[in-house]
XYZ file of C-alpha atoms in Angstrom:
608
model
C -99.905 130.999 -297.078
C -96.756 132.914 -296.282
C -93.295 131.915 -296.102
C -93.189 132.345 -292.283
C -96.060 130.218 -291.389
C -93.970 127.190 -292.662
C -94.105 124.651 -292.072
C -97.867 123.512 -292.872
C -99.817 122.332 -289.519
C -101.044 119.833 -291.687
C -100.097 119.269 -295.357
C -102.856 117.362 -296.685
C -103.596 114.199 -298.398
C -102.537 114.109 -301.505
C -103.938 112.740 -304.384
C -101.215 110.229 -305.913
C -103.082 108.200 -308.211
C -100.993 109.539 -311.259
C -98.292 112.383 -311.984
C -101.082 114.946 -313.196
C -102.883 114.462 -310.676
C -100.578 115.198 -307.830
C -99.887 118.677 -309.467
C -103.110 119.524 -309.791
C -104.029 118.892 -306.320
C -100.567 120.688 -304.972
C -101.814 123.598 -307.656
C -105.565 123.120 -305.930
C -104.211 123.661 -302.549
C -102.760 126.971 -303.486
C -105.601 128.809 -304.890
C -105.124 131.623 -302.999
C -101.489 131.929 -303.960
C -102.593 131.302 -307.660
C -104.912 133.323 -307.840
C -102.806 136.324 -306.114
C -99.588 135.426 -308.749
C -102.193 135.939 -311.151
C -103.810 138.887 -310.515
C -100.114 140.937 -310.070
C -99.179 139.364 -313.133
C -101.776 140.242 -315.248
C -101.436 143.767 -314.081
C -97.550 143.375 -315.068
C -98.487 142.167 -318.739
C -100.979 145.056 -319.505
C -98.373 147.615 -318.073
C -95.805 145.810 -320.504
C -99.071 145.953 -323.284
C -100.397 149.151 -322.389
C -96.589 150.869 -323.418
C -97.239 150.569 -327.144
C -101.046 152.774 -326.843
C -98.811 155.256 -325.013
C -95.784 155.315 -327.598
C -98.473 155.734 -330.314
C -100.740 158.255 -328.959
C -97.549 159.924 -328.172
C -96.253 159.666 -331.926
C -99.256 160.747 -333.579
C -99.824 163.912 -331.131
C -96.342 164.718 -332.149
C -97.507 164.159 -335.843
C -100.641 166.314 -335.172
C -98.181 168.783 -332.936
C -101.115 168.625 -330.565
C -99.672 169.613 -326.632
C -102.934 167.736 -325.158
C -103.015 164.568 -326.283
C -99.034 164.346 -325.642
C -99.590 165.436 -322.490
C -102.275 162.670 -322.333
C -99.871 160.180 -323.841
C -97.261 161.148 -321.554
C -99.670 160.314 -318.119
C -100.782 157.458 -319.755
C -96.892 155.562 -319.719
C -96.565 157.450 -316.370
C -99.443 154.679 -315.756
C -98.334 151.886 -317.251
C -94.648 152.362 -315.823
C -96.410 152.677 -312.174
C -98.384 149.221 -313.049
C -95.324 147.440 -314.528
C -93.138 147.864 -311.702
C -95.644 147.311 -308.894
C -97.164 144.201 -311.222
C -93.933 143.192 -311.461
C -92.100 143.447 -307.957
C -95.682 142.238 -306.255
C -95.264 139.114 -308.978
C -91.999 138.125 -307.823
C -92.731 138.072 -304.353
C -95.625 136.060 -304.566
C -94.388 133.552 -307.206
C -91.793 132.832 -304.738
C -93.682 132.345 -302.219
C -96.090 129.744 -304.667
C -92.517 127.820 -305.602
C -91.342 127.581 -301.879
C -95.061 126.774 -300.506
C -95.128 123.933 -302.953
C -91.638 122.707 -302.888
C -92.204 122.720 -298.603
C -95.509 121.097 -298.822
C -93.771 117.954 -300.910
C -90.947 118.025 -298.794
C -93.624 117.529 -295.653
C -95.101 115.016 -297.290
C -91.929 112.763 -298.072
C -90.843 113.433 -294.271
C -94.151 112.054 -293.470
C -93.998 108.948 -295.933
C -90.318 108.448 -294.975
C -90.785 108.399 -290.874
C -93.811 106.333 -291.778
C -91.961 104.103 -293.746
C -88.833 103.498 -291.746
C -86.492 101.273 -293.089
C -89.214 99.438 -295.457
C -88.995 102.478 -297.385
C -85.539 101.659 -298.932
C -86.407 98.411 -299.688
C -89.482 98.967 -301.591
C -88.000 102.464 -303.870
C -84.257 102.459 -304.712
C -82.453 104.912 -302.715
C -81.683 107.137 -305.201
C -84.633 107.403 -306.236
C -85.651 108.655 -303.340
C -82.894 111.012 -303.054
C -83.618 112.494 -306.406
C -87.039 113.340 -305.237
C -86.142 114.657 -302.188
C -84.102 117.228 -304.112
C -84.553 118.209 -307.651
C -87.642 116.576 -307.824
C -88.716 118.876 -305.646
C -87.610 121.776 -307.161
C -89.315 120.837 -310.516
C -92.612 120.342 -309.151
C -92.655 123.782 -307.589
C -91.347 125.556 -310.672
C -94.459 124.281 -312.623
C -96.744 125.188 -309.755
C -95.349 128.437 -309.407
C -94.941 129.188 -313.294
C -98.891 128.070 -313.816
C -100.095 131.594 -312.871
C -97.982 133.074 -314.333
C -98.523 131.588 -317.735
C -102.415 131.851 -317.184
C -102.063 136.036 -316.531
C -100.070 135.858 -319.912
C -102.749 133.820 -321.621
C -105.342 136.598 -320.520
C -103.002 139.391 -321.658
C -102.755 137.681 -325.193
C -105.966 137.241 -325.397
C -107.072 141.019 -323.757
C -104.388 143.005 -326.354
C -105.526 140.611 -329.557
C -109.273 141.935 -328.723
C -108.071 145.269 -328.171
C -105.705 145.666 -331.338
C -108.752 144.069 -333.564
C -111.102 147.119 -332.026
C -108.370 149.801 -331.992
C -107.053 148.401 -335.939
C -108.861 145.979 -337.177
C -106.811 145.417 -340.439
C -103.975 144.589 -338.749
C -105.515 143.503 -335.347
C -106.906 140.275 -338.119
C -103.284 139.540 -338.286
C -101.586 139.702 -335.196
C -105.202 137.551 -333.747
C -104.462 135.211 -336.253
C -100.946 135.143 -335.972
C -100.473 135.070 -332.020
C -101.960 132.422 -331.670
C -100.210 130.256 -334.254
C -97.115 130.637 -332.868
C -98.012 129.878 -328.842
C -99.459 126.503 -330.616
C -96.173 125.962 -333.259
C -93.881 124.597 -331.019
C -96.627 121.525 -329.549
C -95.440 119.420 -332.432
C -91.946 119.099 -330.691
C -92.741 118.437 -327.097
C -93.330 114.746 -327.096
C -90.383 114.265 -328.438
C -88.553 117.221 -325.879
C -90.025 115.195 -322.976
C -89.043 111.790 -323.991
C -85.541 113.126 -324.077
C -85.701 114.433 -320.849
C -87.069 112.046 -319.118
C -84.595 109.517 -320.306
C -82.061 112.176 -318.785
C -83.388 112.203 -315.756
C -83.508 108.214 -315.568
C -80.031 107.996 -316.231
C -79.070 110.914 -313.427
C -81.141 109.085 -311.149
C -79.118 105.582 -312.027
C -75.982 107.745 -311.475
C -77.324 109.093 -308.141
C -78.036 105.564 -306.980
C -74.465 103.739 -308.403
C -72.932 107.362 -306.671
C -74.759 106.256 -303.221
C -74.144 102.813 -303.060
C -70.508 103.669 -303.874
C -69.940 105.892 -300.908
C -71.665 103.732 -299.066
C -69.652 100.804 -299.359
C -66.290 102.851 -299.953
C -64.220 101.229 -296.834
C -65.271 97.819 -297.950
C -64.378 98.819 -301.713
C -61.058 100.080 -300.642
C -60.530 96.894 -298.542
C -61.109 94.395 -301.923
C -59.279 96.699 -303.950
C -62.627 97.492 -305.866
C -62.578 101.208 -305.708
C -61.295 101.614 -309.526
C -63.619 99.030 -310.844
C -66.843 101.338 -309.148
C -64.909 104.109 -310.355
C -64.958 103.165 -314.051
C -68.523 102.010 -313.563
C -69.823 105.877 -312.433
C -67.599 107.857 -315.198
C -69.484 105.359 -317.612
C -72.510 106.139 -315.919
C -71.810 109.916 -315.866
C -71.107 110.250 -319.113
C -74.082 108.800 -320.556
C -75.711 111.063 -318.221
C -74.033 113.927 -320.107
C -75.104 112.078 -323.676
C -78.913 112.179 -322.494
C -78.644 115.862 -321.384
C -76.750 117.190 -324.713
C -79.754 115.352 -326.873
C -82.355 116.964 -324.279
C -80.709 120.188 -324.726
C -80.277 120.069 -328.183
C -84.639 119.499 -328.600
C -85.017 122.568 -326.000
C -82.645 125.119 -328.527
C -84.763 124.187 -331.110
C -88.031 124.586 -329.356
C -86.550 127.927 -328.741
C -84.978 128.896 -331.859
C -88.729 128.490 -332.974
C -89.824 130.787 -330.469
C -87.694 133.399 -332.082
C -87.855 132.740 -335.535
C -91.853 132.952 -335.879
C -92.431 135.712 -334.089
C -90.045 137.624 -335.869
C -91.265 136.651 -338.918
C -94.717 138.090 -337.846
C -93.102 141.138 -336.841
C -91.982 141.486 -340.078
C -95.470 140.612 -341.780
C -96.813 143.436 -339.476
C -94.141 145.884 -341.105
C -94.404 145.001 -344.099
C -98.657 145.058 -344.419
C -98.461 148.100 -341.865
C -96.362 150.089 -344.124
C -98.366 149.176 -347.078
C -101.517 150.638 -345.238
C -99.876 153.481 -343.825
C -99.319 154.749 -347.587
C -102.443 154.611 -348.665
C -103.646 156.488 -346.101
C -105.550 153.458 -344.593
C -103.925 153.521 -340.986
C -102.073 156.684 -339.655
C -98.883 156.693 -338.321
C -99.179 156.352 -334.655
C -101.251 153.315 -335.273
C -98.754 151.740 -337.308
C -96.452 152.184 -334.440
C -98.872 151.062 -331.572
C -99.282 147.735 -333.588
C -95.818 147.483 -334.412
C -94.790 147.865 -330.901
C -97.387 145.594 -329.486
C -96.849 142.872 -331.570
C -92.724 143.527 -330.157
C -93.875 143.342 -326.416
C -96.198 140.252 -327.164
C -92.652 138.198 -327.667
C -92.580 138.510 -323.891
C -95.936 136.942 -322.670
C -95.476 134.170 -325.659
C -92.009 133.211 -323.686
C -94.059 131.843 -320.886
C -95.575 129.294 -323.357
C -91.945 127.772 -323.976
C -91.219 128.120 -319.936
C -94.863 126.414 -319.266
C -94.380 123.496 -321.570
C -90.612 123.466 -320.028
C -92.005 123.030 -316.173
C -94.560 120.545 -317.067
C -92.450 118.011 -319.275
C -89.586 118.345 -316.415
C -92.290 118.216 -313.811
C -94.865 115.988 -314.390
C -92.312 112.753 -314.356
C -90.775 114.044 -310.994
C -94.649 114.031 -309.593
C -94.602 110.695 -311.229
C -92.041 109.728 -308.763
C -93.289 111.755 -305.867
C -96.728 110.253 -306.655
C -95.167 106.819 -306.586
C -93.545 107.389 -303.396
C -96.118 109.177 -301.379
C -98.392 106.378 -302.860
C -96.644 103.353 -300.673
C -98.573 102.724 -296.950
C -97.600 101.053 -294.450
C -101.089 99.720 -293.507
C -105.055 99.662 -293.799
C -106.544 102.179 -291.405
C -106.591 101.519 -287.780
C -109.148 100.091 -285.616
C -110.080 102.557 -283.720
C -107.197 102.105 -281.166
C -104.356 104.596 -280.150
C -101.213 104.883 -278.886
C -102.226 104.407 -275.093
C -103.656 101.067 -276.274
C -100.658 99.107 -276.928
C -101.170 95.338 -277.006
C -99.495 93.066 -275.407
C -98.513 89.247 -275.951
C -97.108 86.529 -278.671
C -95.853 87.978 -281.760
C -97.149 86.081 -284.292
C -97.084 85.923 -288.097
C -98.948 83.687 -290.054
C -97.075 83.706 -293.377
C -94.230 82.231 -292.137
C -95.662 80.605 -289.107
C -93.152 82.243 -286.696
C -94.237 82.223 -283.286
C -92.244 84.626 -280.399
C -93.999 83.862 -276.517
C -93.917 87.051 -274.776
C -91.324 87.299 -272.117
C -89.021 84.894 -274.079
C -86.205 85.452 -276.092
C -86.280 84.104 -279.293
C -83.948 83.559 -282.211
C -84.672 83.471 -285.737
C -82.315 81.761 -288.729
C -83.016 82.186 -292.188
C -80.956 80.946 -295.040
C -81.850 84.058 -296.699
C -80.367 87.712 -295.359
C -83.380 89.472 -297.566
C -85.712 86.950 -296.344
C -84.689 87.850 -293.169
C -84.964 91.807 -293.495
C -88.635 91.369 -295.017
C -89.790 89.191 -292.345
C -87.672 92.120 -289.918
C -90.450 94.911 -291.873
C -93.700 92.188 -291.278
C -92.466 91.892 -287.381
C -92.440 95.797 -287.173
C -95.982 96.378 -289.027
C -95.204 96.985 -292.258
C -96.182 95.129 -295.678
C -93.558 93.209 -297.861
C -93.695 95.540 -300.508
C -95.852 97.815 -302.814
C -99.274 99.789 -301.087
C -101.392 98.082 -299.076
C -103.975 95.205 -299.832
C -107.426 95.479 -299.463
C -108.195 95.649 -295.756
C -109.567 91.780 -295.662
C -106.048 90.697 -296.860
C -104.135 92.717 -294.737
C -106.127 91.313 -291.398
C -104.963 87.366 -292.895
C -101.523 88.372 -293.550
C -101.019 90.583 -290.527
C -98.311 89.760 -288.002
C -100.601 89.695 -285.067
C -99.390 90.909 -281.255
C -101.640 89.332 -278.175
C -104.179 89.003 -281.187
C -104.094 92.156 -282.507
C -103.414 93.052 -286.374
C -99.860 94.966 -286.003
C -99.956 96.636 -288.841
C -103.876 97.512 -288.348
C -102.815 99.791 -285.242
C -102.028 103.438 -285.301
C -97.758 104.174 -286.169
C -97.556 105.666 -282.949
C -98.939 102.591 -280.972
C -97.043 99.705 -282.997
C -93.946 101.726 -282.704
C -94.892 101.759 -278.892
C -95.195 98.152 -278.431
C -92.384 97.094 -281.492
C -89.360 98.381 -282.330
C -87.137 96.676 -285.057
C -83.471 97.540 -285.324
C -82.410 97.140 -288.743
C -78.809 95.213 -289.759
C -77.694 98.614 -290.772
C -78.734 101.115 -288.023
C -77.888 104.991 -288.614
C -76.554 107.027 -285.894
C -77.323 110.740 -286.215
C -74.886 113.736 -284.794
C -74.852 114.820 -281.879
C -73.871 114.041 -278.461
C -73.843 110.403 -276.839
C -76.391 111.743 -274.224
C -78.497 112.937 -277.295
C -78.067 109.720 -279.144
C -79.637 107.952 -276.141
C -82.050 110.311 -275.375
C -85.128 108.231 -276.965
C -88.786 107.671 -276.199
C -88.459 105.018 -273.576
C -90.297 103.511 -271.079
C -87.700 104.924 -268.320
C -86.887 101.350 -266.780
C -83.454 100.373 -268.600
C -80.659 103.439 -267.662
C -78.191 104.419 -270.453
C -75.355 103.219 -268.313
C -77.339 99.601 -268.276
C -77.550 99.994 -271.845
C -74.232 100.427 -272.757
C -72.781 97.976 -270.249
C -75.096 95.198 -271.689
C -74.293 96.125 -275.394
C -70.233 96.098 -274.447
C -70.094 99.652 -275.148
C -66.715 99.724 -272.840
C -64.315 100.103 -275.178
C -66.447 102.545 -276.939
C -67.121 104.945 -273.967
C -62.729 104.695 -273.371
C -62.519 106.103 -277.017
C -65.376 109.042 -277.051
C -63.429 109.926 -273.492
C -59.939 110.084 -274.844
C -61.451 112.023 -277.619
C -63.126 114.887 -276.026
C -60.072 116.322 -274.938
C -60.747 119.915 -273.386
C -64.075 119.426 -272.393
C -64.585 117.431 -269.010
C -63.406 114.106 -270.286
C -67.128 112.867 -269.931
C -67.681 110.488 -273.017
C -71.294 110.887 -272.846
C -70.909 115.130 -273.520
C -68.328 113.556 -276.903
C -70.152 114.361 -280.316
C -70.687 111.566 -282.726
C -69.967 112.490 -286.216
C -72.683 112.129 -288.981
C -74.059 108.390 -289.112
C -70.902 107.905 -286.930
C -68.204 107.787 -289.193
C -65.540 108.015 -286.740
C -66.442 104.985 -284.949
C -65.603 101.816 -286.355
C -68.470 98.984 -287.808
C -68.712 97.564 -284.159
C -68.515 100.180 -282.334
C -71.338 101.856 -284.555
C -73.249 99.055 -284.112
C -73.291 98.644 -280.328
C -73.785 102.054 -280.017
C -77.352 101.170 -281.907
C -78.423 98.265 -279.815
C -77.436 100.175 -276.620
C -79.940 102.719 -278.260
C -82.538 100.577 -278.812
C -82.231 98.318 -275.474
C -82.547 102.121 -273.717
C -86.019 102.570 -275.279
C -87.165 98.817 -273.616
C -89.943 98.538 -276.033
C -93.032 95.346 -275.207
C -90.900 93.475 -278.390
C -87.777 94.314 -279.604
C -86.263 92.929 -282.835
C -82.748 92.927 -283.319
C -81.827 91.671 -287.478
C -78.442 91.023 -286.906
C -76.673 92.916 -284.431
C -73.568 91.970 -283.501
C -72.110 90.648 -286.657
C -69.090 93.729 -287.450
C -68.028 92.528 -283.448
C -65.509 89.597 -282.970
C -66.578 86.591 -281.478
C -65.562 87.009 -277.478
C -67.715 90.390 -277.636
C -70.336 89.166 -279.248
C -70.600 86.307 -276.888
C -70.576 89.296 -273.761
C -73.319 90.817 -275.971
C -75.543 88.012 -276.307
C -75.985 87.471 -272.499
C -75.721 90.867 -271.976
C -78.693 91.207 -273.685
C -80.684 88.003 -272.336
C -80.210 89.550 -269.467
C -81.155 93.046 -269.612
C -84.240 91.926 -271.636
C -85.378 89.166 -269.337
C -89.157 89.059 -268.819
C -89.430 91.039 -272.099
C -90.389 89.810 -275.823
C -87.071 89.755 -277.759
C -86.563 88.338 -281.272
C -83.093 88.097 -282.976
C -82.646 87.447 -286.275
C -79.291 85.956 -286.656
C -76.990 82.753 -287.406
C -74.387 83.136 -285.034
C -73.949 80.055 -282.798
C -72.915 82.608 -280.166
C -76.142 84.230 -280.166
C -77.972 81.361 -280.887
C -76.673 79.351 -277.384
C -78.084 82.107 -275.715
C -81.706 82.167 -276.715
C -84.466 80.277 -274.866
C -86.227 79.056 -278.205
C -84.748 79.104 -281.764
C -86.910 78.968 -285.115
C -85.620 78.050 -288.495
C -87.191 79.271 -291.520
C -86.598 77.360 -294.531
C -88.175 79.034 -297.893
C -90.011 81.634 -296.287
C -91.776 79.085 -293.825
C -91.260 77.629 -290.334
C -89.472 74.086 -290.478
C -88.202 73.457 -286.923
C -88.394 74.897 -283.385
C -85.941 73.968 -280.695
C -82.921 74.923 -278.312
C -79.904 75.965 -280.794
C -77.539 72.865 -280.082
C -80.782 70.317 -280.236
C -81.478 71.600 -283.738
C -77.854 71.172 -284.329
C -78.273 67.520 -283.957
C -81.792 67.050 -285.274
C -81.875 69.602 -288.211
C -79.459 69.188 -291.265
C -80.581 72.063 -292.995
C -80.221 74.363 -290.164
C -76.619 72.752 -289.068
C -75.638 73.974 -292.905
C -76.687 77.441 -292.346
C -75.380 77.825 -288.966
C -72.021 76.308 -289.547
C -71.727 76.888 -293.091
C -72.139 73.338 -293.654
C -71.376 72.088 -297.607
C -73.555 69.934 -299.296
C -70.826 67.177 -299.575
C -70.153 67.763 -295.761
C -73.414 67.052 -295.226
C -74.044 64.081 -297.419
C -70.958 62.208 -296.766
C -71.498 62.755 -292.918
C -67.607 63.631 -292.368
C -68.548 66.280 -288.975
C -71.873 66.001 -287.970
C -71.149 69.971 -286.952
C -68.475 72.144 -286.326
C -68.626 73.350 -282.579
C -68.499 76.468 -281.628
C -65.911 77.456 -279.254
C -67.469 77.956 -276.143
C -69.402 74.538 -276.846
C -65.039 73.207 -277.250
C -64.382 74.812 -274.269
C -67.565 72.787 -272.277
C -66.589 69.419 -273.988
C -62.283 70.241 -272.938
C -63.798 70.638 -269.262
């Protein structure tokens, strides 16, 4: 795989049953690259080994005042040089490579998950987590893959100069075979501990990542309650425990180091020391003394890639934790058999809740409960309430069912096809208005429809005014990331104008006019009865406004159906669904003081 043939046609399937076992299958599907990193980087580590024969040889010809063999000692680093720098340069290039593949391959995969996902995917992993392994997740994961070669070509090196130092000088070969590899092994003792530390550093930084989100997120309405200090005082508390964790982490990774020095240097010395000794009684000459000595020198630079291996994998293997975790979540069982071109058609039914939409009718939806609400918004758009799927028996009882067909049974591309859910907080990408409304649709509802049904007047007047030196032609205005210079409304209209364009079989809408005043939102409401006549529409929302305007309304009470009716009959007939539409008190209620509070179009009717 090279760089240039990203991305991957097809990244895979990747086995996310634990941490370990997501690298190994990301460090499976680059054998090639492996295997290449390796090769180039065992030729770099005998060029770095093979310098210490050639100093030697070199030494003792020089000691022997022999022109031959320091001729031959001479072409012999010529070698080594030649295979150190091409080892090395060819090592880079494709250890690179290995950390980009692999970084691109998980990034493929949470695109995947994430457009798979939709807005269920927020609600079932915390934002920032996801964030965090979007990004240095990422990052970790391919440093391990990429550092895996390379620590197996140092491995072989070790092992190839031990072997070759025992048959070249086997008195003190013994030692540095014996000595090697106690140190590669001394520093295991302290990595549980290392990666306990770390990993509560990198729970804390993703805590911080999540408070830092959900601040920004909610700035204007921070700023608006005066809250923005109190958030404030919450992330610098945050942060600096963050900064506690990573001193404590660091702290265990200087020592792990400091180890890594002080051994090997006391082996060094060891060598010397024994080395001399033997050199004096004649036992080894002198240009072995100095091979050894400077091989056991240059083995300090394979033995580093122990401490960088056992670095990768404790930062790595909890980020393929949460990559695992992520990439674990489905939205269904496996299709049927059907495809896209076999969208169903009909009711949209669920049968945990009981809700029942006729097709061709618009229907409104109250629940007491906003998250109640936005899981039963995920069921009505095919996905499960939370965690991986069920067995496949349990998803088929559970399954919100359209014209008698499992939703979330059928392909993404065809339940997307036949239902589209808006969520209560839609995102608006940059671009143009024309590109903003340029959607999969079915081609029968025009933009200009769109944005006349969704009250998008006022909007189009401001994008016009602000394109000033271009044609004055709102739809050729950009809109700035998630639409930041629009107002909440305006935002929002924008969004259901979107999402009428597209004229899905069944459109949910979880509530989407409430940033709009009430007069607009009235305009809205029959703007969209209107446009959407014929077609399946469900609204989740509590606004009398919107409410008046559907042709059948169905309270949910505790996560079940209770009552089905016209808005102003349940009014009458329904106590608990007069509280949560008119914000009813309990006291209200009991001592009968206002049956209901009317709305004011239903004052206006009454007046007349």
């Amino acid at each position: 795989m090279q760089i240039r043939d990203l991305p991957y046609s097809d990244p895979g399937e990747p086995d996310v049953r634990s941490g370990g076992r997501f690298l190994w299958w990301l460090g499976l599907g680059q054998r090639g690259g492996q295997l290449k990193a390796m090769a180039w980087g065992l030729l770099h580590q005998l060029g770095v080994a093979g310098l210490p024969l050639g100093v030697g040889l070199a030494v003792q010809a020089v000691v022997d005042r022999s022109g031959g063999r320091l001729a031959l000692a001479a072409g012999l680093l010529v070698l080594m040089g030649v295979a150190l720098a091409l080892g090395d340069t060819m090592l880079h290039r494709v250890a690179v490579t290995n950390w980009i593949t692999a970084a691109a391959r998980v990034q493929q995969l949470l695109a995947r998950r994430t457009a798979e996902l939709g807005a269920a995917l927020t609600r079932r992993v915390a934002a920032g987590e996801v964030v965090a392994v979007s990004t240095g997740d990422v990052e970790k994961i391919g440093w391990f893959v990429e550092a895996l070669s390379r620590f197996a070509a140092a491995l072989l090196a070790l092992v190839i100069v031990c072997v070759g130092l025992v048959v070249y000088q086997p008195a003190l070969g013994v030692v540095v075979a014996v000595g090697v590899p106690a140190l590669a092994l001394a520093v295991l003792p302290l990595l549980p501990k290392a990666t306990r530390r770390a990993d509560e550093q990198r729970e804390k930084a993703g805590r911080a990542t999540e408070l830092a989100s959900d601040t920004v997120a909610g700035l204007r309405v921070l700023r608006g309650i005066g809250g923005e200090e109190l958030f404030l005082d919450r992330y610098r508390e945050s942060s600096q425990q963050v900064r506690r964790a990573a001193v404590r982490s660091a702290r265990m990774w200087a020592l792990i180091a400091a180890v890594q020095v002080l051994l090997p240097g006391l082996l060094l010395v060891s060598v010397v020391w024994y080395g001399a000794n033997l050199a004096r009684q004649g036992t080894v000459t002198i240009g072995e003394l100095v091979t050894v000595y400077s091989a056991v020198t240059l083995l300090m630079y394979p033995l580093r890639h122990f401490e960088e291996i056992a670095m990768a994998y404790s930062f790595s293997k909890p980020s393929a934790k949460r990559a695992a975790r992520v990439l674990a979540l489905r939205r269904t069982a496996p299709g049927d058999g059907l495809d896209a071109a076999q969208s169903p058609t009909g009711d949209l039914y669920d049968p945990v809740t009981g809700l029942l939409a006729p097709a061709g009718r618009f229907t409104a939806v109250v629940c007491g409960d906003p998250d109640v609400a936005g899981r039963l918004a995920d069921r009505l758009g095919g996905h499960p309430a939370d965690g991986p799927a069920p067995e496949e028996g349990a998803v088929r009882a559970a399954s919100v069912l359209l014209g008698g067909v499992a939703l979330d049974g059928l392909p993404l591309a065809a339940a997307r096809a036949s239902v589209l859910v808006q969520d209560k907080d839609p995102v608006l990408l940059s671009g143009t208005l024309r590109e903003l409304l340029d959607v999969p649709a079915s081609g029968e509802v025009s933009a200009a429809d769109a944005l006349e049904a969704a009250q998008c007047t006022d909007v189009l007047a401001a994008l016009a005014q602000a394109s000033a030196g271009s044609d004055g032609d709102p739809m050729h205005t950009r809109i700035t990331e998630r639409g930041r210079s629009l107002s909440g409304g305006q935002r929002q209209r924008l969004a259901l104008a979107r999402s009428l364009v597209t004229d899905p079989e069944v459109l949910v809408l979880d509530e989407p006019t409430s940033a709009v005043d009430s007069h607009t939102e009235a305009r809205v409401a029959a703007g969209v009865q209107r446009l959407r006549s014929g077609r399946t529409t469900v609204v989740l929302a509590s606004s009398p406004l919107l409410l008046d305007q559907a042709e059948r309304v169905v309270f949910v009470h505790e996560g079940e159906v209770v009552a089905v009716g016209r808005h102003r009959e349940l009014l009458h007939t329904e106590p608990r669904y007069r509280a949560v539409v008119t914000r009813e008190t309990d006291e209200e209620s009991a001592g009968g003081a206002q049956p209901h509070r009317l709305d004011v179009r239903e004052e206006i009717e009454e007046s007349a």
